[in-house]
PDB file of C-alpha atoms in Angstrom:
ATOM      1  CA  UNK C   1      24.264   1.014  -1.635  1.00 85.00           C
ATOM      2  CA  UNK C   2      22.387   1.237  -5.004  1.00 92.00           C
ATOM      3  CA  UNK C   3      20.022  -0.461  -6.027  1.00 95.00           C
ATOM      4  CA  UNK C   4      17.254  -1.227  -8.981  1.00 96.00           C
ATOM      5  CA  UNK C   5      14.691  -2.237  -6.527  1.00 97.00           C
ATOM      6  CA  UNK C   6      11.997   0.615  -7.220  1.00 96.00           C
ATOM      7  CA  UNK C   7      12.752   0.016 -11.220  1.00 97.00           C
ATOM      8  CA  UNK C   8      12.063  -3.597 -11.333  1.00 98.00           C
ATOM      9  CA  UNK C   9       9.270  -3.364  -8.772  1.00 97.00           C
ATOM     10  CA  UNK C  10       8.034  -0.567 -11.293  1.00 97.00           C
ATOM     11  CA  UNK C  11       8.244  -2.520 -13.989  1.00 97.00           C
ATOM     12  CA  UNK C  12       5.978  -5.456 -12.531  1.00 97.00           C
ATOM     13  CA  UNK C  13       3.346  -2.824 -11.593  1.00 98.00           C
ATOM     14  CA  UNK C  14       4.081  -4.379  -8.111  1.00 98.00           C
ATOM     15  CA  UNK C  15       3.602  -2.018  -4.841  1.00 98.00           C
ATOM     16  CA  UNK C  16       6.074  -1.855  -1.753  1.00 98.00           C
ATOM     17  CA  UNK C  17       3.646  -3.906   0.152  1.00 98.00           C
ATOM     18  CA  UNK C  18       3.362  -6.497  -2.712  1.00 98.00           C
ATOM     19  CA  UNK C  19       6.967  -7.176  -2.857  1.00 98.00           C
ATOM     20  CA  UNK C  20       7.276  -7.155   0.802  1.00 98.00           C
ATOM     21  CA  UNK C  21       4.863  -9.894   0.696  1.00 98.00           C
ATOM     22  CA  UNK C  22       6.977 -12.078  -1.851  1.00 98.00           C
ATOM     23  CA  UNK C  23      10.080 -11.383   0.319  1.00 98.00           C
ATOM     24  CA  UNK C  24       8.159 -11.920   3.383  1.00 98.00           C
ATOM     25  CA  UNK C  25       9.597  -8.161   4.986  1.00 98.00           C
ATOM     26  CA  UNK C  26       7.948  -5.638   6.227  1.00 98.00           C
ATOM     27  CA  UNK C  27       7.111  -2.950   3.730  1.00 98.00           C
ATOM     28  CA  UNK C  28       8.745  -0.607   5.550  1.00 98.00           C
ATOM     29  CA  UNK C  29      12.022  -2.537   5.107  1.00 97.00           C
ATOM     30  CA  UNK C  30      11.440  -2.606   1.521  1.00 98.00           C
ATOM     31  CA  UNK C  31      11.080   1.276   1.339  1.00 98.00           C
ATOM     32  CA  UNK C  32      14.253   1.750   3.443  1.00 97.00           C
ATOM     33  CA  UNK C  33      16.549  -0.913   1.265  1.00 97.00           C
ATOM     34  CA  UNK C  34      15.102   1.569  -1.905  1.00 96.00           C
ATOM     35  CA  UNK C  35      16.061   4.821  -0.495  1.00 95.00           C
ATOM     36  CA  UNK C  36      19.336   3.684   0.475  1.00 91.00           C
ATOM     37  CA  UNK C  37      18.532   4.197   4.380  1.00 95.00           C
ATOM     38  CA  UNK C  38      19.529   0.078   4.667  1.00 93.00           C
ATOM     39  CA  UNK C  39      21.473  -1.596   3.017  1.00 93.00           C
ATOM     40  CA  UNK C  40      20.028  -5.689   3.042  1.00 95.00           C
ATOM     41  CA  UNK C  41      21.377  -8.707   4.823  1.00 95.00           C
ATOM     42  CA  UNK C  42      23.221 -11.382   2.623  1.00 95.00           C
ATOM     43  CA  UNK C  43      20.260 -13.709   3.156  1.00 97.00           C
ATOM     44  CA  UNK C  44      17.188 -10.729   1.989  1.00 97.00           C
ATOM     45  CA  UNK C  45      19.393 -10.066  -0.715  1.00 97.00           C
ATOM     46  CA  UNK C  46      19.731 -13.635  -1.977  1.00 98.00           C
ATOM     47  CA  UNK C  47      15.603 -13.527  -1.151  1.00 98.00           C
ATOM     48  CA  UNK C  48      15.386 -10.486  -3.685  1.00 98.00           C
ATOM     49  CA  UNK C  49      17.094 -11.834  -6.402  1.00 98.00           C
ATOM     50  CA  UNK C  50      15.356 -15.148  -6.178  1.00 98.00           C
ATOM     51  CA  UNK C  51      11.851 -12.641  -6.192  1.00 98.00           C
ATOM     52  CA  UNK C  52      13.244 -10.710  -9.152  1.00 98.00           C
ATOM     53  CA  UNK C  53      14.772 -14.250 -10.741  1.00 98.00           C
ATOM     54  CA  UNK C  54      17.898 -11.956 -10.949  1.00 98.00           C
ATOM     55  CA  UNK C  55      21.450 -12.348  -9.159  1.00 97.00           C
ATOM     56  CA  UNK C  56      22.110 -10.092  -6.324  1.00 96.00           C
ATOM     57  CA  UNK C  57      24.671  -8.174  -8.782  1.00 94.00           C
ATOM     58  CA  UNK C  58      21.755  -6.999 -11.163  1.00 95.00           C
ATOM     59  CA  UNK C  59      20.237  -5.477  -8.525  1.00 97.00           C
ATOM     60  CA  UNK C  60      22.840  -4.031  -6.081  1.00 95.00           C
ATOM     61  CA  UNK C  61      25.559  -1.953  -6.750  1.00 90.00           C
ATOM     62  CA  UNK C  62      28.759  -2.655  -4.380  1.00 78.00           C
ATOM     63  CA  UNK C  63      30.275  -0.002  -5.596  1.00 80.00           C
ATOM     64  CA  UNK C  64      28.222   2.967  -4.093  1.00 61.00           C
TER      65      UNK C  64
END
């Protein structure tokens, strides 16, 4: 699935690790929801958004 996560992390100057830290994941699940290795849960979704202080649309693309 697409996603914006790498943009908007980008454009808060924030690293993988940092917005790991905010979503309370591993940085390593961060990198593989960005490369489109994972797609997220409903629930670290939801937790993204609410990070971002976006809805889970902005972000992900369904239809990819």
């Amino acid at each position: 699935m697409k996603n914006r996560l790498k943009v908007l992390r980008a454009e808060r100057n924030w690293s993988q690790a940092e917005l790991a830290e905010r979503a309370k994941v591993s940085r390593q699940a961060i990198n593989a929801v960005e490369t489109g290795k994972f797609d997220p849960s409903l629930p670290l979704a939801f937790t993204l958004a609410e990070v971002f202080g976006l809805k889970i649309e902005d972000i992900f693309d369904p239809k990819d």
